[in-house]
Amino acid sequence: MRVKRYVVNALPEAVSLIRSELGKDAVILNTKEIKVGGFMGMFRKKKMEVIAAIETNQANAPVQPQRAVNSQVDAAVEQILQTVQRTTATAVMDPPQPTAVDKEKLRNEREQFIIDEIRDLREYMVTLTKKQKQDSGMTEHLLALKEHLTEQEMDMQWIERLLQELLDKQEEEGISFNEEQVWERAFIQLEAWLKPYSGSGISNHVKVVHFVGPTGVGKTTTIAKLAAEQTIKHGKKVGFITSDTYRIAAVDQLRTYANILNVPLEVVFSQMDLPRAFKQLEERELIYMDTAGRNFRSELHVSEVNSLLQTTEPSETVLVLSMTGKTRDMAAVADHFCKYGVQKVLFTKLDETSVYGAIFNLIMNFELLPTYMASGQTVPDDIESFKVESYIRQLLRSNAS
Ligand SMILES: Nc1nc2c(ncn2[C@@H]2O[C@H](COP(=O)(O)OP(=O)(O)O)[C@@H](O)[C@H]2O)c(=O)[nH]1
Ligand SMILES: [Mg+2]
């Protein structure tokens, strides 16, 4: 048996196709209305799907009346075919010449088709207008801002919030911001969000500052930079403790800076050594403690380093993160340290990137207080206090590509 599917506008069209292709003995097995084509669910056309069949030995040989019934399957098919034939095939087997009634029916069908088309079109226009109204505020300037911040790897949820704020402002003021206004307003909004976290630096009142963070982010270098500033500029008596005994070179690195700056250094191998070290540095006004970097995406290592941060003196812990790290890894590390109460963050290697969104994400998502930004290997020059305005300027102006 040969089965063929036709998609036509109306049944008569199928009938003539079936007759010319499958012969006059073909039967219609099924007809149904379907919708085809279209665009986003709109403009779909109503069509008719017609399934027709002919016994294989009859195809291309419409004159041969006999059908071979060779198997049980064929017998079953034969039975179905006959039933279908009796109920639906009359028109196919012997298609009548179109009568006045048929012509009328055809005209009605066409009219209905056109009416349906128009209704679909109208529905589409309504949806389109609604969408346009929603999007009307999204000017090319706002889209440019969105693209820029996406390239800066700012979290999409913050980008969307910022755009919504600007759209609301546009509506309130009844204007559409020009390019300059868009960037100006973005600046103002970002500043308003970041302001509460600014200006904290490292507290002047604490005696002990712990520096924690992944390997190689620049903890030791940063300690040297800050210690130089404190001893040379502010004449403070600084002391160092390091628990980074993981690598001999790490102790030597800090010892070198300690010698240059004339700062005493204590090495601790475990929590038990801490009281002795603090006793040795009793005279010091400020103690910077260096820790070993580990894989801090593992919470175990975070709790391990945390056990070394115990002190009876007023202290604070600064999480050091490098801008060369992946945004997602930085967030995972920040997440773990925040669980242990770390509130401050210091960003390094700003000189090695042109993508700054991570800073905004970390501050806003973890409520971390930014302290300093380091942008180079030179001790003590390449570090400066975190300033909201200059950071936002950098974020908005930077060309990521
Ligand atoms: N480009 C650049 N390199 C830095 C910066 N801070 C530190 N480094 C370098 O990063 C490397 C690791 O620094 P180190 O202080 O030993 O990292 P630690 O393992 O966290 O103590 C060294 O080569 C530093 O010179 C920075 O702000 N910019
Ligand atoms: Mg180090």
XYZ file of C-alpha atoms and ligand atoms in Angstrom:
430
model
C 0.000 0.000 0.000
C 1.216 3.450 -0.812
C 0.190 6.266 1.512
C 0.604 9.908 0.693
C 0.011 13.094 2.622
C -1.285 16.233 0.972
C -1.462 19.689 2.489
C -3.963 21.782 0.598
C -6.217 24.760 1.016
C -9.410 22.796 0.538
C -10.526 19.246 -0.089
C -11.313 19.625 -3.804
C -7.730 20.581 -4.466
C -6.558 17.376 -2.769
C -9.007 15.287 -4.701
C -7.638 16.300 -8.063
C -4.071 15.811 -6.869
C -4.882 12.356 -5.504
C -6.565 11.339 -8.712
C -3.685 12.415 -10.902
C -0.984 10.988 -8.678
C -2.486 7.879 -7.130
C -5.223 7.080 -9.626
C -8.948 6.908 -9.331
C -8.903 3.915 -6.975
C -7.156 5.841 -4.258
C -9.012 6.366 -1.024
C -8.901 9.105 1.549
C -7.901 7.724 4.944
C -8.127 10.881 6.945
C -8.622 14.628 6.706
C -7.903 17.238 9.299
C -7.474 20.938 9.636
C -3.930 22.069 10.470
C -2.043 25.341 10.832
C 1.242 25.878 9.063
C 4.012 28.462 8.817
C 3.646 31.733 10.630
C 5.915 33.905 12.701
C 6.117 33.645 16.501
C 2.786 31.891 16.597
C 1.179 34.543 14.436
C 0.141 34.518 10.787
C -0.339 30.775 10.844
C -2.281 29.596 7.849
C -5.158 27.191 8.093
C -4.623 24.261 5.771
C -6.103 20.881 5.274
C -4.082 17.745 5.664
C -5.332 14.862 3.565
C -3.953 11.352 3.872
C -4.675 9.228 0.848
C -3.725 5.664 0.066
C -3.668 3.224 -2.775
C -2.851 -0.489 -2.929
C 0.719 -0.654 -4.222
C -0.035 -2.884 -7.145
C -2.664 -0.405 -8.179
C -0.500 2.685 -8.063
C 0.457 3.742 -11.543
C -1.856 0.999 -12.750
C -5.232 2.372 -11.926
C -6.945 0.103 -14.428
C -6.202 -3.119 -12.562
C -9.165 -3.731 -10.283
C -7.857 -6.743 -8.334
C -6.154 -6.315 -4.929
C -3.882 -8.987 -3.559
C -4.566 -9.933 0.017
C -1.409 -11.737 1.053
C -1.198 -11.572 4.765
C -3.135 -10.888 7.881
C -1.784 -7.346 7.900
C -2.954 -6.805 4.385
C -6.316 -8.209 5.320
C -6.643 -5.827 8.213
C -5.587 -2.926 6.063
C -8.058 -4.022 3.461
C -10.824 -4.010 6.020
C -9.935 -0.525 7.253
C -9.657 0.758 3.733
C -13.073 -0.528 2.869
C -14.636 1.047 5.910
C -12.976 4.370 5.220
C -13.910 4.070 1.605
C -17.562 3.596 2.461
C -17.651 6.581 4.793
C -15.375 9.180 3.238
C -14.265 8.218 -0.160
C -17.303 8.742 -2.256
C -16.121 12.106 -3.388
C -12.698 10.785 -4.287
C -13.804 7.716 -6.081
C -16.094 9.681 -8.240
C -15.592 13.357 -7.863
C -18.639 15.246 -8.959
C -18.495 18.256 -11.169
C -18.691 21.312 -8.947
C -22.302 22.237 -8.517
C -23.688 25.642 -7.578
C -23.825 24.431 -3.954
C -20.170 23.375 -4.090
C -19.146 26.721 -5.548
C -21.044 28.486 -2.813
C -19.312 26.292 -0.212
C -15.920 27.021 -1.709
C -16.603 30.745 -1.649
C -17.658 30.544 2.004
C -14.529 28.607 2.866
C -12.342 31.222 1.204
C -14.159 34.029 2.957
C -13.714 32.290 6.286
C -10.022 31.823 5.546
C -9.576 35.545 4.875
C -11.540 36.481 7.990
C -9.328 34.184 10.068
C -6.219 35.728 8.554
C -7.401 39.237 9.408
C -8.249 38.183 12.964
C -4.774 36.663 13.423
C -3.215 39.810 12.034
C -5.175 41.990 14.417
C -4.175 39.853 17.417
C -0.562 40.117 16.333
C -0.774 43.887 16.033
C -2.242 44.154 19.546
C 0.609 42.092 21.027
C 3.148 44.063 19.057
C 1.821 47.400 20.262
C 1.913 46.199 23.876
C 5.516 45.071 23.516
C 6.462 48.292 21.784
C 5.006 50.319 24.607
C 7.077 48.319 27.111
C 10.215 48.679 25.020
C 9.664 52.253 23.951
C 11.843 53.534 26.797
C 14.712 51.232 25.813
C 16.554 53.670 23.620
C 19.771 52.884 21.795
C 21.652 54.709 24.572
C 20.172 52.490 27.276
C 20.959 49.442 25.169
C 24.543 50.647 24.791
C 24.792 51.001 28.572
C 23.408 47.494 29.011
C 25.924 46.085 26.552
C 28.801 47.905 28.212
C 27.953 46.664 31.691
C 27.443 43.137 30.396
C 30.962 43.248 28.943
C 32.154 44.495 32.334
C 30.643 41.314 33.822
C 28.285 43.123 36.107
C 25.593 40.708 37.325
C 22.610 40.718 34.974
C 20.205 41.240 37.880
C 22.005 44.507 38.742
C 22.080 45.630 35.112
C 18.332 45.026 34.842
C 17.709 46.902 38.078
C 19.770 49.833 36.877
C 17.941 49.960 33.543
C 14.594 49.804 35.309
C 15.612 52.720 37.527
C 16.554 54.744 34.452
C 13.340 53.806 32.637
C 11.317 54.898 35.673
C 13.209 58.188 35.774
C 12.544 58.764 32.083
C 8.850 58.180 32.605
C 8.721 60.386 35.712
C 10.376 63.228 33.881
C 8.523 62.592 30.665
C 11.671 62.624 28.573
C 13.911 60.226 26.763
C 17.497 60.563 28.022
C 20.158 61.431 25.507
C 23.487 59.599 25.517
C 25.142 61.900 28.020
C 22.147 61.790 30.362
C 22.033 57.986 30.321
C 25.648 57.648 31.494
C 25.258 60.484 33.962
C 22.152 58.929 35.506
C 23.810 55.515 35.573
C 26.722 57.064 37.446
C 24.408 58.660 39.985
C 22.482 55.423 40.575
C 25.600 53.258 40.936
C 27.061 55.821 43.313
C 23.893 55.771 45.417
C 24.112 51.981 45.661
C 27.824 51.866 46.524
C 28.002 54.881 48.805
C 26.898 53.057 51.982
C 29.884 50.709 51.610
C 32.504 53.338 50.975
C 35.035 55.147 53.083
C 35.667 52.372 55.546
C 39.261 51.533 54.691
C 41.020 49.599 57.396
C 39.938 50.822 60.764
C 42.349 53.014 62.704
C 41.205 51.524 65.955
C 42.135 47.907 65.411
C 45.489 46.574 66.437
C 45.499 43.371 64.402
C 44.654 43.060 60.711
C 44.480 39.601 59.165
C 44.847 39.177 55.429
C 43.203 36.134 53.941
C 42.539 34.982 50.406
C 43.567 32.516 47.702
C 47.200 31.794 46.802
C 48.967 34.396 44.721
C 46.357 37.138 44.913
C 48.946 39.489 46.386
C 48.451 39.290 50.164
C 52.147 39.497 51.083
C 52.856 42.267 48.570
C 49.817 44.201 49.821
C 50.951 43.859 53.448
C 54.330 45.293 52.479
C 52.661 48.211 50.669
C 50.391 49.026 53.603
C 53.127 48.571 56.189
C 55.370 50.945 54.252
C 52.618 53.547 54.215
C 52.008 53.158 57.961
C 55.650 53.219 59.009
C 56.991 55.807 56.573
C 53.986 58.150 56.269
C 52.320 57.779 59.642
C 55.330 56.775 61.738
C 53.438 53.860 63.221
C 55.139 50.934 64.912
C 54.152 47.962 62.783
C 54.735 44.237 63.394
C 54.261 41.213 61.156
C 53.019 37.719 61.890
C 52.974 35.089 59.203
C 51.328 31.711 59.326
C 52.259 31.031 55.731
C 54.772 28.349 56.536
C 53.435 26.252 53.709
C 56.252 27.465 51.478
C 59.652 28.510 52.804
C 59.832 31.178 50.111
C 56.681 32.777 51.471
C 58.297 33.425 54.866
C 61.446 34.702 53.164
C 59.382 37.035 51.023
C 57.794 38.693 54.054
C 61.119 38.623 55.966
C 62.717 40.591 53.128
C 60.047 43.297 53.383
C 60.310 43.192 57.198
C 64.047 43.828 56.978
C 63.660 46.677 54.515
C 60.975 48.342 56.601
C 62.636 47.464 59.891
C 59.529 45.687 61.117
C 59.730 42.670 63.489
C 58.375 39.404 62.129
C 56.968 36.441 64.029
C 56.325 33.086 62.415
C 53.512 30.884 63.733
C 53.043 27.251 62.808
C 49.733 26.736 64.542
C 47.099 28.415 66.638
C 49.133 27.470 69.750
C 52.004 29.750 68.685
C 49.756 32.815 68.515
C 49.938 33.962 72.168
C 53.743 33.860 72.065
C 53.819 35.858 68.838
C 51.457 38.524 70.178
C 53.536 38.717 73.354
C 56.668 39.340 71.275
C 54.913 42.128 69.398
C 53.278 43.640 72.456
C 55.000 46.994 71.861
C 53.712 47.309 68.334
C 50.782 49.608 67.500
C 49.664 47.702 64.467
C 50.096 44.048 63.556
C 49.586 42.713 60.065
C 49.087 38.994 59.870
C 49.821 37.131 56.645
C 48.161 33.781 56.032
C 48.713 30.986 53.566
C 46.578 30.900 50.495
C 44.655 27.706 49.967
C 41.868 26.500 47.789
C 39.282 28.604 49.533
C 36.532 27.345 47.348
C 36.698 24.505 49.876
C 34.999 25.521 53.088
C 37.329 23.304 55.128
C 40.326 25.455 54.242
C 38.384 28.562 55.143
C 37.621 27.240 58.623
C 41.259 26.151 58.953
C 42.599 29.631 58.292
C 39.849 31.083 60.451
C 41.186 29.188 63.484
C 44.409 31.199 63.126
C 42.598 34.506 63.338
C 41.881 34.320 67.051
C 43.104 37.243 69.088
C 42.112 39.102 72.217
C 43.134 42.392 70.613
C 40.665 44.417 68.534
C 41.093 42.993 65.052
C 39.656 42.780 61.616
C 40.035 40.490 58.663
C 40.465 41.629 55.091
C 39.715 39.289 52.207
C 42.171 39.893 49.368
C 40.923 39.105 45.875
C 42.699 39.466 42.565
C 40.900 40.963 39.596
C 42.515 38.328 37.413
C 40.375 35.693 39.119
C 37.193 34.413 37.587
C 34.104 36.303 38.705
C 32.397 33.091 39.772
C 35.386 31.794 41.789
C 35.688 35.143 43.547
C 32.027 34.957 44.535
C 32.469 31.401 45.888
C 35.476 32.442 48.010
C 33.677 35.561 49.267
C 30.642 33.470 50.127
C 32.700 31.106 52.302
C 34.592 33.850 54.113
C 31.442 35.856 54.753
C 30.080 32.876 56.673
C 33.004 33.382 59.054
C 32.220 37.039 59.504
C 34.716 38.611 57.108
C 33.439 42.101 56.283
C 36.191 43.798 54.361
C 37.655 43.221 50.956
C 40.739 44.433 49.101
C 41.119 44.154 45.333
C 44.491 43.587 43.658
C 45.856 43.446 40.108
C 43.529 46.074 38.720
C 46.393 46.824 36.348
C 45.937 43.410 34.769
C 42.309 43.723 33.717
C 39.897 46.071 32.010
C 36.828 44.300 33.389
C 35.626 45.758 36.664
C 32.082 44.505 37.254
C 33.187 41.880 39.782
C 34.011 44.597 42.322
C 30.470 45.934 42.180
C 28.985 42.426 42.377
C 31.085 41.433 45.406
C 30.322 44.606 47.327
C 26.600 44.544 46.599
C 25.951 40.803 46.801
C 28.002 40.132 49.947
C 27.823 43.568 51.564
C 31.603 43.593 51.739
C 33.294 46.873 52.573
C 35.956 47.746 50.011
C 39.226 49.003 51.504
C 41.980 49.390 48.916
C 42.680 48.785 45.268
C 46.149 47.612 44.242
C 47.243 48.071 40.688
C 50.835 47.016 40.293
C 53.763 45.147 41.824
C 55.669 48.178 43.053
C 55.963 48.434 46.823
C 54.796 50.772 48.278
C 53.321 52.909 45.492
C 50.821 50.698 43.702
C 47.939 50.866 46.148
C 45.247 53.396 46.902
C 42.143 53.676 49.026
C 38.941 52.519 47.383
C 37.031 55.524 46.095
C 33.504 55.025 44.873
C 33.619 57.819 42.293
C 36.864 56.781 40.651
C 35.784 53.156 40.669
C 32.491 53.923 38.907
C 34.289 56.112 36.412
C 36.619 53.215 35.686
C 33.687 50.818 35.359
C 31.746 53.061 33.010
C 34.669 54.200 30.896
C 36.628 51.001 30.607
C 36.790 49.415 27.218
C 36.696 45.687 27.892
C 37.615 44.573 24.403
N 50.141 43.108 38.403
C 50.066 43.023 39.718
N 50.716 42.065 40.368
C 50.605 42.000 41.723
C 49.779 42.888 42.437
N 49.857 42.548 43.750
C 50.703 41.495 43.815
N 51.154 41.151 42.595
C 52.062 40.062 42.222
O 51.401 38.839 42.410
C 52.321 37.834 42.752
C 51.867 37.127 44.040
O 51.883 38.058 45.085
P 51.993 37.610 46.601
O 51.984 38.859 47.407
O 53.108 36.669 46.817
O 50.610 36.833 46.767
P 50.097 35.956 48.009
O 50.329 34.525 47.663
O 48.636 36.257 48.103
O 50.853 36.395 49.217
C 53.669 38.526 42.920
O 54.403 38.338 41.757
C 53.273 39.985 43.081
O 54.291 40.831 42.632
C 49.083 43.899 41.705
O 48.316 44.716 42.249
N 49.242 43.908 40.351
Mg 52.016 35.326 50.514
